Amino acid sequence: MPKIKTEKKSRIHNEVARQGIMFNKDFGQHILKNPMIITAMLEKSGLRSTDVALEIGPGTGNMTVKLIEKVNKVIACEIDTRLVAELQKRVQGTPMQQKLHIMVGDVLKTELPFFNVCVANIPYQISSPLVFKLLLHRPFFRCAVLMFQKEFAQRLVAKPGDKLYCRLSINTQLLARVDMLMSVGKNNFRPPPKVESAVVRIEPRNPPPPIPYTEWDGLTRIAFTRKNKTLAAAFKQTSVVLTLEKNYKLYCSLHNKTVPEDLSIKEKVEEILKSINANEKRARTMDIDDFIQLLLAFNKEDIHFS
């Protein structure tokens, strides 16, 4: 994408510079300055005039003001009070003011209100917890178009067998359809980050698969700890056996079931894996259906992961 010329920088950037505001690296502040990328992200969001849009980390408001033009309301969540003040100045006394609601604070600790769509250049250090906060948010939103560090984005869309395929990949894809939209070079930001970026589109599966997410998350956590090892090896780890034994006994207690005196969780797990021919499988090549089959087989034998 072409680098925007200095004289075309927004009024707000000049204002920030005059006031001596330094961008805070602790908050991952890299302001997206290329209007072509902002426009492309908004176009890929399929915005409607009736939408309530969520923006995380609006910064100086370059994307915010364009969002306001296209939707009914924008909820902007910003942790830096200095940038909140600048954003408020930018819309003050304009028709935009009535359509903008600013939430001040850490988005990960904030209870999010209703929104239809999310468009954001987010702080990269909160990428993973933010994705799952959004995907577990109710009611469902229609889609999110988000800027991430490029390798993180590649992990989100990775398929079984890919080098970057990991727990993040399968956990996200269980809950949503994820598509890579475009790569974004460092020079499109001020200050330039150390990494390349990419934009993805996330559409939650509505309704989601009828699987308890905490159970699923616990299972994939064990399987992907050593994703190149067999499941048989992954489930033989002492810490895993102890956890599953504790969960099994708790489940039996809560459901008035008797725990066998000769209980061996290790042997029980081995039998379950063999019964579905999964003992030699490796997490790095397993797809969602494989993991669903595995989870159901464990649950059927009262072994749980949460």
PDB file of C-alpha atoms in Angstrom:
ATOM      1  CA  MET A   1       0.000   0.000   0.000  1.00  0.00           C
ATOM      2  CA  PRO A   2       1.342   3.530  -0.764  1.00  0.00           C
ATOM      3  CA  LYS A   3       2.763   5.472   2.153  1.00  0.00           C
ATOM      4  CA  ILE A   4       0.708   8.526   2.968  1.00  0.00           C
ATOM      5  CA  LYS A   5       2.601  11.810   2.607  1.00  0.00           C
ATOM      6  CA  THR A   6       3.420  13.916   5.668  1.00  0.00           C
ATOM      7  CA  GLU A   7       1.301  16.869   4.570  1.00  0.00           C
ATOM      8  CA  LYS A   8      -1.740  14.596   4.289  1.00  0.00           C
ATOM      9  CA  LYS A   9      -1.571  13.374   7.870  1.00  0.00           C
ATOM     10  CA  SER A  10      -4.781  14.017   9.722  1.00  0.00           C
ATOM     11  CA  ARG A  11      -5.376  17.108  11.801  1.00  0.00           C
ATOM     12  CA  ILE A  12      -5.510  14.944  14.893  1.00  0.00           C
ATOM     13  CA  HIS A  13      -2.018  13.557  14.320  1.00  0.00           C
ATOM     14  CA  ASN A  14      -0.673  17.071  14.099  1.00  0.00           C
ATOM     15  CA  GLU A  15      -2.556  17.968  17.260  1.00  0.00           C
ATOM     16  CA  VAL A  16      -1.105  14.945  19.053  1.00  0.00           C
ATOM     17  CA  ALA A  17       2.369  15.909  17.921  1.00  0.00           C
ATOM     18  CA  ARG A  18       1.949  19.530  19.060  1.00  0.00           C
ATOM     19  CA  GLN A  19       0.886  18.364  22.502  1.00  0.00           C
ATOM     20  CA  GLY A  20       3.869  16.070  22.749  1.00  0.00           C
ATOM     21  CA  ILE A  21       1.844  12.881  23.202  1.00  0.00           C
ATOM     22  CA  MET A  22       4.074   9.855  22.772  1.00  0.00           C
ATOM     23  CA  PHE A  23       2.467   6.597  21.745  1.00  0.00           C
ATOM     24  CA  ASN A  24       2.597   4.055  24.551  1.00  0.00           C
ATOM     25  CA  LYS A  25       4.350   0.833  23.549  1.00  0.00           C
ATOM     26  CA  ASP A  26       3.005  -0.895  26.663  1.00  0.00           C
ATOM     27  CA  PHE A  27      -0.466  -0.514  25.129  1.00  0.00           C
ATOM     28  CA  GLY A  28       0.762  -1.654  21.711  1.00  0.00           C
ATOM     29  CA  GLN A  29      -0.066   1.732  20.185  1.00  0.00           C
ATOM     30  CA  HIS A  30       0.725   1.787  16.482  1.00  0.00           C
ATOM     31  CA  ILE A  31      -1.685   4.114  14.715  1.00  0.00           C
ATOM     32  CA  LEU A  32      -2.891   2.917  11.307  1.00  0.00           C
ATOM     33  CA  LYS A  33      -2.346   5.934   9.071  1.00  0.00           C
ATOM     34  CA  ASN A  34      -3.023   4.634   5.541  1.00  0.00           C
ATOM     35  CA  PRO A  35      -6.594   5.612   4.590  1.00  0.00           C
ATOM     36  CA  MET A  36      -6.709   3.003   1.806  1.00  0.00           C
ATOM     37  CA  ILE A  37      -6.331   0.172   4.325  1.00  0.00           C
ATOM     38  CA  ILE A  38      -8.926   1.704   6.629  1.00  0.00           C
ATOM     39  CA  THR A  39     -11.338   1.952   3.680  1.00  0.00           C
ATOM     40  CA  ALA A  40     -10.641  -1.660   2.650  1.00  0.00           C
ATOM     41  CA  MET A  41     -11.271  -2.935   6.193  1.00  0.00           C
ATOM     42  CA  LEU A  42     -14.595  -1.089   6.357  1.00  0.00           C
ATOM     43  CA  GLU A  43     -15.659  -2.420   2.943  1.00  0.00           C
ATOM     44  CA  LYS A  44     -14.873  -6.017   4.003  1.00  0.00           C
ATOM     45  CA  SER A  45     -17.046  -5.550   7.097  1.00  0.00           C
ATOM     46  CA  GLY A  46     -20.262  -5.258   5.097  1.00  0.00           C
ATOM     47  CA  LEU A  47     -21.461  -2.386   7.256  1.00  0.00           C
ATOM     48  CA  ARG A  48     -25.130  -1.409   7.392  1.00  0.00           C
ATOM     49  CA  SER A  49     -26.593   1.945   8.348  1.00  0.00           C
ATOM     50  CA  THR A  50     -28.437   0.297  11.254  1.00  0.00           C
ATOM     51  CA  ASP A  51     -25.321  -1.357  12.726  1.00  0.00           C
ATOM     52  CA  VAL A  52     -23.791  -0.795  16.138  1.00  0.00           C
ATOM     53  CA  ALA A  53     -20.040  -1.097  15.544  1.00  0.00           C
ATOM     54  CA  LEU A  54     -17.411  -1.919  18.151  1.00  0.00           C
ATOM     55  CA  GLU A  55     -13.898  -0.529  17.723  1.00  0.00           C
ATOM     56  CA  ILE A  56     -11.106  -1.596  20.059  1.00  0.00           C
ATOM     57  CA  GLY A  57      -8.161   0.753  20.451  1.00  0.00           C
ATOM     58  CA  PRO A  58      -9.455   3.659  18.325  1.00  0.00           C
ATOM     59  CA  GLY A  59      -6.309   5.670  19.006  1.00  0.00           C
ATOM     60  CA  THR A  60      -6.590   9.064  17.380  1.00  0.00           C
ATOM     61  CA  GLY A  61      -9.807   8.152  15.573  1.00  0.00           C
ATOM     62  CA  ASN A  62      -8.801   7.760  11.924  1.00  0.00           C
ATOM     63  CA  MET A  63     -10.959   4.663  11.544  1.00  0.00           C
ATOM     64  CA  THR A  64     -13.555   5.843  14.058  1.00  0.00           C
ATOM     65  CA  VAL A  65     -14.710   8.859  12.061  1.00  0.00           C
ATOM     66  CA  LYS A  66     -15.093   6.758   8.909  1.00  0.00           C
ATOM     67  CA  LEU A  67     -17.048   4.136  10.863  1.00  0.00           C
ATOM     68  CA  ILE A  68     -19.406   6.797  12.209  1.00  0.00           C
ATOM     69  CA  GLU A  69     -20.271   7.820   8.644  1.00  0.00           C
ATOM     70  CA  LYS A  70     -21.474   4.307   7.816  1.00  0.00           C
ATOM     71  CA  VAL A  71     -23.272   2.988  10.917  1.00  0.00           C
ATOM     72  CA  ASN A  72     -25.888   4.020  13.446  1.00  0.00           C
ATOM     73  CA  LYS A  73     -23.562   3.990  16.461  1.00  0.00           C
ATOM     74  CA  VAL A  74     -19.888   3.382  17.267  1.00  0.00           C
ATOM     75  CA  ILE A  75     -18.709   2.015  20.617  1.00  0.00           C
ATOM     76  CA  ALA A  76     -14.992   2.766  20.963  1.00  0.00           C
ATOM     77  CA  CYS A  77     -13.056   1.030  23.751  1.00  0.00           C
ATOM     78  CA  GLU A  78      -9.788   2.830  24.622  1.00  0.00           C
ATOM     79  CA  ILE A  79      -7.475   2.285  27.589  1.00  0.00           C
ATOM     80  CA  ASP A  80      -5.349   5.455  27.177  1.00  0.00           C
ATOM     81  CA  THR A  81      -7.113   8.498  28.659  1.00  0.00           C
ATOM     82  CA  ARG A  82      -4.887  10.881  26.652  1.00  0.00           C
ATOM     83  CA  LEU A  83      -6.148   9.427  23.389  1.00  0.00           C
ATOM     84  CA  VAL A  84      -9.709   9.392  24.719  1.00  0.00           C
ATOM     85  CA  ALA A  85      -9.407  13.156  25.225  1.00  0.00           C
ATOM     86  CA  GLU A  86      -8.110  13.634  21.676  1.00  0.00           C
ATOM     87  CA  LEU A  87     -10.907  11.499  20.225  1.00  0.00           C
ATOM     88  CA  GLN A  88     -13.498  13.497  22.150  1.00  0.00           C
ATOM     89  CA  LYS A  89     -12.024  16.743  20.806  1.00  0.00           C
ATOM     90  CA  ARG A  90     -12.161  15.375  17.291  1.00  0.00           C
ATOM     91  CA  VAL A  91     -15.924  14.831  17.359  1.00  0.00           C
ATOM     92  CA  GLN A  92     -16.928  17.637  19.724  1.00  0.00           C
ATOM     93  CA  GLY A  93     -19.481  20.008  18.262  1.00  0.00           C
ATOM     94  CA  THR A  94     -20.037  17.828  15.184  1.00  0.00           C
ATOM     95  CA  PRO A  95     -22.905  15.475  14.242  1.00  0.00           C
ATOM     96  CA  MET A  96     -20.486  12.614  14.969  1.00  0.00           C
ATOM     97  CA  GLN A  97     -20.586  13.335  18.704  1.00  0.00           C
ATOM     98  CA  GLN A  98     -24.072  11.861  19.169  1.00  0.00           C
ATOM     99  CA  LYS A  99     -23.147   8.619  17.386  1.00  0.00           C
ATOM    100  CA  LEU A 100     -19.968   7.902  19.360  1.00  0.00           C
ATOM    101  CA  HIS A 101     -19.901   6.183  22.744  1.00  0.00           C
ATOM    102  CA  ILE A 102     -16.423   5.900  24.290  1.00  0.00           C
ATOM    103  CA  MET A 103     -15.708   3.211  26.878  1.00  0.00           C
ATOM    104  CA  VAL A 104     -12.564   3.992  28.865  1.00  0.00           C
ATOM    105  CA  GLY A 105     -10.652   0.975  30.168  1.00  0.00           C
ATOM    106  CA  ASP A 106      -9.111  -2.408  29.435  1.00  0.00           C
ATOM    107  CA  VAL A 107     -11.313  -4.207  26.904  1.00  0.00           C
ATOM    108  CA  LEU A 108     -10.394  -7.594  28.409  1.00  0.00           C
ATOM    109  CA  LYS A 109     -11.810  -6.498  31.778  1.00  0.00           C
ATOM    110  CA  THR A 110     -14.806  -4.659  30.358  1.00  0.00           C
ATOM    111  CA  GLU A 111     -18.267  -6.102  29.923  1.00  0.00           C
ATOM    112  CA  LEU A 112     -19.048  -5.363  26.309  1.00  0.00           C
ATOM    113  CA  PRO A 113     -22.490  -4.088  25.292  1.00  0.00           C
ATOM    114  CA  PHE A 114     -24.467  -5.250  22.273  1.00  0.00           C
ATOM    115  CA  PHE A 115     -22.795  -4.762  18.865  1.00  0.00           C
ATOM    116  CA  ASN A 116     -23.414  -6.135  15.351  1.00  0.00           C
ATOM    117  CA  VAL A 117     -19.935  -5.809  13.917  1.00  0.00           C
ATOM    118  CA  CYS A 118     -16.384  -5.211  15.158  1.00  0.00           C
ATOM    119  CA  VAL A 119     -13.700  -3.418  13.147  1.00  0.00           C
ATOM    120  CA  ALA A 120     -10.362  -2.748  14.804  1.00  0.00           C
ATOM    121  CA  ASN A 121      -6.603  -2.409  14.633  1.00  0.00           C
ATOM    122  CA  ILE A 122      -6.076  -4.033  17.996  1.00  0.00           C
ATOM    123  CA  PRO A 123      -3.067  -4.019  20.355  1.00  0.00           C
ATOM    124  CA  TYR A 124      -1.240  -7.177  19.298  1.00  0.00           C
ATOM    125  CA  GLN A 125      -0.359  -8.339  22.825  1.00  0.00           C
ATOM    126  CA  ILE A 126      -4.041  -8.967  23.626  1.00  0.00           C
ATOM    127  CA  SER A 127      -4.825 -10.774  20.358  1.00  0.00           C
ATOM    128  CA  SER A 128      -5.553 -14.269  21.695  1.00  0.00           C
ATOM    129  CA  PRO A 129      -7.667 -13.424  24.761  1.00  0.00           C
ATOM    130  CA  LEU A 130      -9.542 -10.793  22.753  1.00  0.00           C
ATOM    131  CA  VAL A 131     -10.479 -13.237  19.981  1.00  0.00           C
ATOM    132  CA  PHE A 132     -12.051 -15.606  22.502  1.00  0.00           C
ATOM    133  CA  LYS A 133     -13.706 -12.809  24.461  1.00  0.00           C
ATOM    134  CA  LEU A 134     -15.412 -11.767  21.227  1.00  0.00           C
ATOM    135  CA  LEU A 135     -16.321 -15.302  20.153  1.00  0.00           C
ATOM    136  CA  LEU A 136     -17.842 -16.144  23.540  1.00  0.00           C
ATOM    137  CA  HIS A 137     -19.740 -12.827  23.674  1.00  0.00           C
ATOM    138  CA  ARG A 138     -23.526 -13.014  23.577  1.00  0.00           C
ATOM    139  CA  PRO A 139     -25.646 -12.087  21.764  1.00  0.00           C
ATOM    140  CA  PHE A 140     -23.744 -13.026  18.615  1.00  0.00           C
ATOM    141  CA  PHE A 141     -22.252 -10.355  16.384  1.00  0.00           C
ATOM    142  CA  ARG A 142     -22.333 -10.712  12.578  1.00  0.00           C
ATOM    143  CA  CYS A 143     -18.626 -10.402  11.796  1.00  0.00           C
ATOM    144  CA  ALA A 144     -15.331  -8.898  12.926  1.00  0.00           C
ATOM    145  CA  VAL A 145     -12.602  -7.497  10.664  1.00  0.00           C
ATOM    146  CA  LEU A 146      -9.442  -7.273  12.729  1.00  0.00           C
ATOM    147  CA  MET A 147      -5.789  -6.356  12.244  1.00  0.00           C
ATOM    148  CA  PHE A 148      -3.307  -8.764  13.844  1.00  0.00           C
ATOM    149  CA  GLN A 149       0.382  -9.539  13.768  1.00  0.00           C
ATOM    150  CA  LYS A 150       0.814 -11.535  10.561  1.00  0.00           C
ATOM    151  CA  GLU A 151       2.008 -14.771  12.155  1.00  0.00           C
ATOM    152  CA  PHE A 152      -0.917 -14.693  14.607  1.00  0.00           C
ATOM    153  CA  ALA A 153      -3.317 -14.224  11.680  1.00  0.00           C
ATOM    154  CA  GLN A 154      -1.686 -17.160   9.881  1.00  0.00           C
ATOM    155  CA  ARG A 155      -2.196 -19.324  12.957  1.00  0.00           C
ATOM    156  CA  LEU A 156      -5.886 -18.388  13.047  1.00  0.00           C
ATOM    157  CA  VAL A 157      -6.444 -19.712   9.516  1.00  0.00           C
ATOM    158  CA  ALA A 158      -3.965 -22.647   9.583  1.00  0.00           C
ATOM    159  CA  LYS A 159      -5.284 -26.095   8.632  1.00  0.00           C
ATOM    160  CA  PRO A 160      -4.337 -29.571   9.945  1.00  0.00           C
ATOM    161  CA  GLY A 161      -0.821 -30.439   8.820  1.00  0.00           C
ATOM    162  CA  ASP A 162       0.258 -26.822   8.346  1.00  0.00           C
ATOM    163  CA  LYS A 163       3.414 -25.771  10.193  1.00  0.00           C
ATOM    164  CA  LEU A 164       1.545 -23.059  12.128  1.00  0.00           C
ATOM    165  CA  TYR A 165      -1.488 -25.243  12.957  1.00  0.00           C
ATOM    166  CA  CYS A 166      -1.986 -25.116  16.703  1.00  0.00           C
ATOM    167  CA  ARG A 167      -4.526 -25.005  19.514  1.00  0.00           C
ATOM    168  CA  LEU A 168      -5.376 -21.402  18.604  1.00  0.00           C
ATOM    169  CA  SER A 169      -6.260 -22.558  15.071  1.00  0.00           C
ATOM    170  CA  ILE A 170      -8.674 -25.316  16.024  1.00  0.00           C
ATOM    171  CA  ASN A 171     -10.238 -23.505  18.986  1.00  0.00           C
ATOM    172  CA  THR A 172     -11.008 -20.489  16.814  1.00  0.00           C
ATOM    173  CA  GLN A 173     -12.258 -22.521  13.870  1.00  0.00           C
ATOM    174  CA  LEU A 174     -14.597 -24.504  16.138  1.00  0.00           C
ATOM    175  CA  LEU A 175     -16.398 -21.260  16.979  1.00  0.00           C
ATOM    176  CA  ALA A 176     -16.008 -19.271  13.759  1.00  0.00           C
ATOM    177  CA  ARG A 177     -15.203 -19.146  10.095  1.00  0.00           C
ATOM    178  CA  VAL A 178     -11.910 -17.289   9.660  1.00  0.00           C
ATOM    179  CA  ASP A 179     -10.567 -15.838   6.392  1.00  0.00           C
ATOM    180  CA  MET A 180      -7.333 -14.004   5.629  1.00  0.00           C
ATOM    181  CA  LEU A 181      -8.123 -10.737   3.831  1.00  0.00           C
ATOM    182  CA  MET A 182      -4.828  -8.934   3.240  1.00  0.00           C
ATOM    183  CA  SER A 183      -1.256  -8.368   4.396  1.00  0.00           C
ATOM    184  CA  VAL A 184      -0.248  -4.947   5.709  1.00  0.00           C
ATOM    185  CA  GLY A 185       3.337  -3.647   5.715  1.00  0.00           C
ATOM    186  CA  LYS A 186       5.033  -1.918   8.663  1.00  0.00           C
ATOM    187  CA  ASN A 187       5.138   1.507   7.012  1.00  0.00           C
ATOM    188  CA  ASN A 188       1.364   1.831   7.115  1.00  0.00           C
ATOM    189  CA  PHE A 189       1.620   2.576  10.845  1.00  0.00           C
ATOM    190  CA  ARG A 190       3.010   5.331  13.002  1.00  0.00           C
ATOM    191  CA  PRO A 191       5.312   4.437  14.658  1.00  0.00           C
ATOM    192  CA  PRO A 192       6.117   1.399  12.465  1.00  0.00           C
ATOM    193  CA  PRO A 193       5.856  -1.876  14.450  1.00  0.00           C
ATOM    194  CA  LYS A 194       8.642  -4.462  14.358  1.00  0.00           C
ATOM    195  CA  VAL A 195       6.400  -7.064  12.718  1.00  0.00           C
ATOM    196  CA  GLU A 196       4.308  -7.424   9.579  1.00  0.00           C
ATOM    197  CA  SER A 197       0.533  -7.328   9.979  1.00  0.00           C
ATOM    198  CA  ALA A 198      -2.514  -8.891   8.371  1.00  0.00           C
ATOM    199  CA  VAL A 199      -6.287  -8.427   8.384  1.00  0.00           C
ATOM    200  CA  VAL A 200      -8.701 -11.304   8.968  1.00  0.00           C
ATOM    201  CA  ARG A 201     -12.475 -11.603   8.893  1.00  0.00           C
ATOM    202  CA  ILE A 202     -14.116 -13.658  11.644  1.00  0.00           C
ATOM    203  CA  GLU A 203     -17.731 -14.838  11.403  1.00  0.00           C
ATOM    204  CA  PRO A 204     -19.063 -16.619  14.510  1.00  0.00           C
ATOM    205  CA  ARG A 205     -20.834 -19.920  13.906  1.00  0.00           C
ATOM    206  CA  ASN A 206     -24.431 -19.263  14.902  1.00  0.00           C
ATOM    207  CA  PRO A 207     -25.548 -21.487  16.443  1.00  0.00           C
ATOM    208  CA  PRO A 208     -22.207 -22.802  17.716  1.00  0.00           C
ATOM    209  CA  PRO A 209     -21.457 -26.553  17.838  1.00  0.00           C
ATOM    210  CA  PRO A 210     -23.317 -28.180  20.772  1.00  0.00           C
ATOM    211  CA  ILE A 211     -20.089 -28.768  22.700  1.00  0.00           C
ATOM    212  CA  PRO A 212     -19.182 -27.324  26.124  1.00  0.00           C
ATOM    213  CA  TYR A 213     -16.341 -24.967  25.225  1.00  0.00           C
ATOM    214  CA  THR A 214     -14.504 -25.389  28.535  1.00  0.00           C
ATOM    215  CA  GLU A 215     -14.413 -29.156  27.924  1.00  0.00           C
ATOM    216  CA  TRP A 216     -13.132 -28.660  24.389  1.00  0.00           C
ATOM    217  CA  ASP A 217     -10.501 -26.171  25.544  1.00  0.00           C
ATOM    218  CA  GLY A 218      -9.236 -28.556  28.230  1.00  0.00           C
ATOM    219  CA  LEU A 219      -8.924 -31.416  25.733  1.00  0.00           C
ATOM    220  CA  THR A 220      -7.067 -29.426  23.078  1.00  0.00           C
ATOM    221  CA  ARG A 221      -4.761 -27.956  25.740  1.00  0.00           C
ATOM    222  CA  ILE A 222      -3.543 -31.486  26.568  1.00  0.00           C
ATOM    223  CA  ALA A 223      -3.340 -32.669  22.950  1.00  0.00           C
ATOM    224  CA  PHE A 224      -1.429 -29.622  21.669  1.00  0.00           C
ATOM    225  CA  THR A 225       1.077 -29.442  24.539  1.00  0.00           C
ATOM    226  CA  ARG A 226       3.121 -31.777  22.385  1.00  0.00           C
ATOM    227  CA  LYS A 227       1.374 -31.549  19.041  1.00  0.00           C
ATOM    228  CA  ASN A 228       3.937 -33.742  17.232  1.00  0.00           C
ATOM    229  CA  LYS A 229       3.661 -36.559  19.781  1.00  0.00           C
ATOM    230  CA  THR A 230       1.000 -39.256  19.635  1.00  0.00           C
ATOM    231  CA  LEU A 231      -2.131 -38.842  21.744  1.00  0.00           C
ATOM    232  CA  ALA A 232      -1.064 -41.963  23.644  1.00  0.00           C
ATOM    233  CA  ALA A 233       2.117 -40.156  24.702  1.00  0.00           C
ATOM    234  CA  ALA A 234       0.341 -36.888  25.468  1.00  0.00           C
ATOM    235  CA  PHE A 235      -2.159 -38.590  27.790  1.00  0.00           C
ATOM    236  CA  LYS A 236       0.520 -40.594  29.647  1.00  0.00           C
ATOM    237  CA  GLN A 237       2.029 -37.472  31.212  1.00  0.00           C
ATOM    238  CA  THR A 238       1.803 -37.680  34.999  1.00  0.00           C
ATOM    239  CA  SER A 239       0.210 -34.237  35.375  1.00  0.00           C
ATOM    240  CA  VAL A 240      -2.471 -35.137  32.805  1.00  0.00           C
ATOM    241  CA  VAL A 241      -3.273 -38.474  34.478  1.00  0.00           C
ATOM    242  CA  LEU A 242      -3.570 -36.815  37.899  1.00  0.00           C
ATOM    243  CA  THR A 243      -5.858 -34.084  36.561  1.00  0.00           C
ATOM    244  CA  LEU A 244      -8.142 -36.529  34.768  1.00  0.00           C
ATOM    245  CA  GLU A 245      -8.316 -38.761  37.846  1.00  0.00           C
ATOM    246  CA  LYS A 246      -9.297 -35.781  39.987  1.00  0.00           C
ATOM    247  CA  ASN A 247     -11.953 -34.742  37.436  1.00  0.00           C
ATOM    248  CA  TYR A 248     -13.283 -38.299  37.200  1.00  0.00           C
ATOM    249  CA  LYS A 249     -13.684 -38.659  40.972  1.00  0.00           C
ATOM    250  CA  LEU A 250     -15.354 -35.255  41.214  1.00  0.00           C
ATOM    251  CA  TYR A 251     -17.783 -36.166  38.420  1.00  0.00           C
ATOM    252  CA  CYS A 252     -18.650 -39.460  40.110  1.00  0.00           C
ATOM    253  CA  SER A 253     -19.193 -37.681  43.424  1.00  0.00           C
ATOM    254  CA  LEU A 254     -21.513 -35.096  41.882  1.00  0.00           C
ATOM    255  CA  HIS A 255     -23.527 -37.766  40.051  1.00  0.00           C
ATOM    256  CA  ASN A 256     -23.695 -40.349  42.873  1.00  0.00           C
ATOM    257  CA  LYS A 257     -21.552 -42.848  41.000  1.00  0.00           C
ATOM    258  CA  THR A 258     -19.228 -45.296  42.701  1.00  0.00           C
ATOM    259  CA  VAL A 259     -15.527 -44.990  41.929  1.00  0.00           C
ATOM    260  CA  PRO A 260     -14.106 -48.475  41.177  1.00  0.00           C
ATOM    261  CA  GLU A 261     -11.607 -49.642  43.809  1.00  0.00           C
ATOM    262  CA  ASP A 262      -9.202 -50.831  41.126  1.00  0.00           C
ATOM    263  CA  LEU A 263      -9.462 -47.566  39.157  1.00  0.00           C
ATOM    264  CA  SER A 264      -6.567 -46.849  36.803  1.00  0.00           C
ATOM    265  CA  ILE A 265      -7.225 -43.688  34.844  1.00  0.00           C
ATOM    266  CA  LYS A 266      -4.100 -44.336  32.788  1.00  0.00           C
ATOM    267  CA  GLU A 267      -5.462 -47.692  31.591  1.00  0.00           C
ATOM    268  CA  LYS A 268      -8.945 -46.268  31.118  1.00  0.00           C
ATOM    269  CA  VAL A 269      -7.574 -43.501  28.884  1.00  0.00           C
ATOM    270  CA  GLU A 270      -5.543 -46.003  26.856  1.00  0.00           C
ATOM    271  CA  GLU A 271      -8.651 -48.127  26.287  1.00  0.00           C
ATOM    272  CA  ILE A 272     -10.671 -45.102  25.138  1.00  0.00           C
ATOM    273  CA  LEU A 273      -7.978 -44.009  22.688  1.00  0.00           C
ATOM    274  CA  LYS A 274      -7.697 -47.530  21.243  1.00  0.00           C
ATOM    275  CA  SER A 275     -11.478 -47.891  20.946  1.00  0.00           C
ATOM    276  CA  ILE A 276     -11.594 -45.052  18.398  1.00  0.00           C
ATOM    277  CA  ASN A 277      -8.175 -45.801  16.849  1.00  0.00           C
ATOM    278  CA  ALA A 278      -6.792 -42.502  18.152  1.00  0.00           C
ATOM    279  CA  ASN A 279      -3.770 -43.643  20.176  1.00  0.00           C
ATOM    280  CA  GLU A 280      -1.359 -43.112  17.281  1.00  0.00           C
ATOM    281  CA  LYS A 281      -2.930 -39.880  16.050  1.00  0.00           C
ATOM    282  CA  ARG A 282      -1.125 -36.562  16.473  1.00  0.00           C
ATOM    283  CA  ALA A 283      -2.803 -33.245  17.270  1.00  0.00           C
ATOM    284  CA  ARG A 284      -1.008 -31.461  14.415  1.00  0.00           C
ATOM    285  CA  THR A 285      -2.938 -33.500  11.820  1.00  0.00           C
ATOM    286  CA  MET A 286      -6.311 -33.780  13.575  1.00  0.00           C
ATOM    287  CA  ASP A 287      -9.305 -31.745  12.426  1.00  0.00           C
ATOM    288  CA  ILE A 288     -12.387 -30.575  14.324  1.00  0.00           C
ATOM    289  CA  ASP A 289     -14.331 -33.796  13.659  1.00  0.00           C
ATOM    290  CA  ASP A 290     -11.431 -35.855  15.046  1.00  0.00           C
ATOM    291  CA  PHE A 291     -11.425 -33.858  18.269  1.00  0.00           C
ATOM    292  CA  ILE A 292     -15.214 -33.983  18.606  1.00  0.00           C
ATOM    293  CA  GLN A 293     -15.067 -37.776  18.307  1.00  0.00           C
ATOM    294  CA  LEU A 294     -12.296 -37.860  20.920  1.00  0.00           C
ATOM    295  CA  LEU A 295     -14.163 -35.613  23.360  1.00  0.00           C
ATOM    296  CA  LEU A 296     -17.394 -37.602  23.053  1.00  0.00           C
ATOM    297  CA  ALA A 297     -15.518 -40.874  23.637  1.00  0.00           C
ATOM    298  CA  PHE A 298     -13.973 -39.525  26.860  1.00  0.00           C
ATOM    299  CA  ASN A 299     -17.229 -37.984  28.101  1.00  0.00           C
ATOM    300  CA  LYS A 300     -19.089 -41.255  27.455  1.00  0.00           C
ATOM    301  CA  GLU A 301     -16.743 -42.877  29.973  1.00  0.00           C
ATOM    302  CA  ASP A 302     -17.269 -40.009  32.474  1.00  0.00           C
ATOM    303  CA  ILE A 303     -13.852 -38.457  31.840  1.00  0.00           C
ATOM    304  CA  HIS A 304     -14.062 -34.682  31.647  1.00  0.00           C
ATOM    305  CA  PHE A 305     -11.662 -31.819  31.048  1.00  0.00           C
ATOM    306  CA  SER A 306     -13.189 -28.978  33.060  1.00  0.00           C
TER     307      SER A 306
END
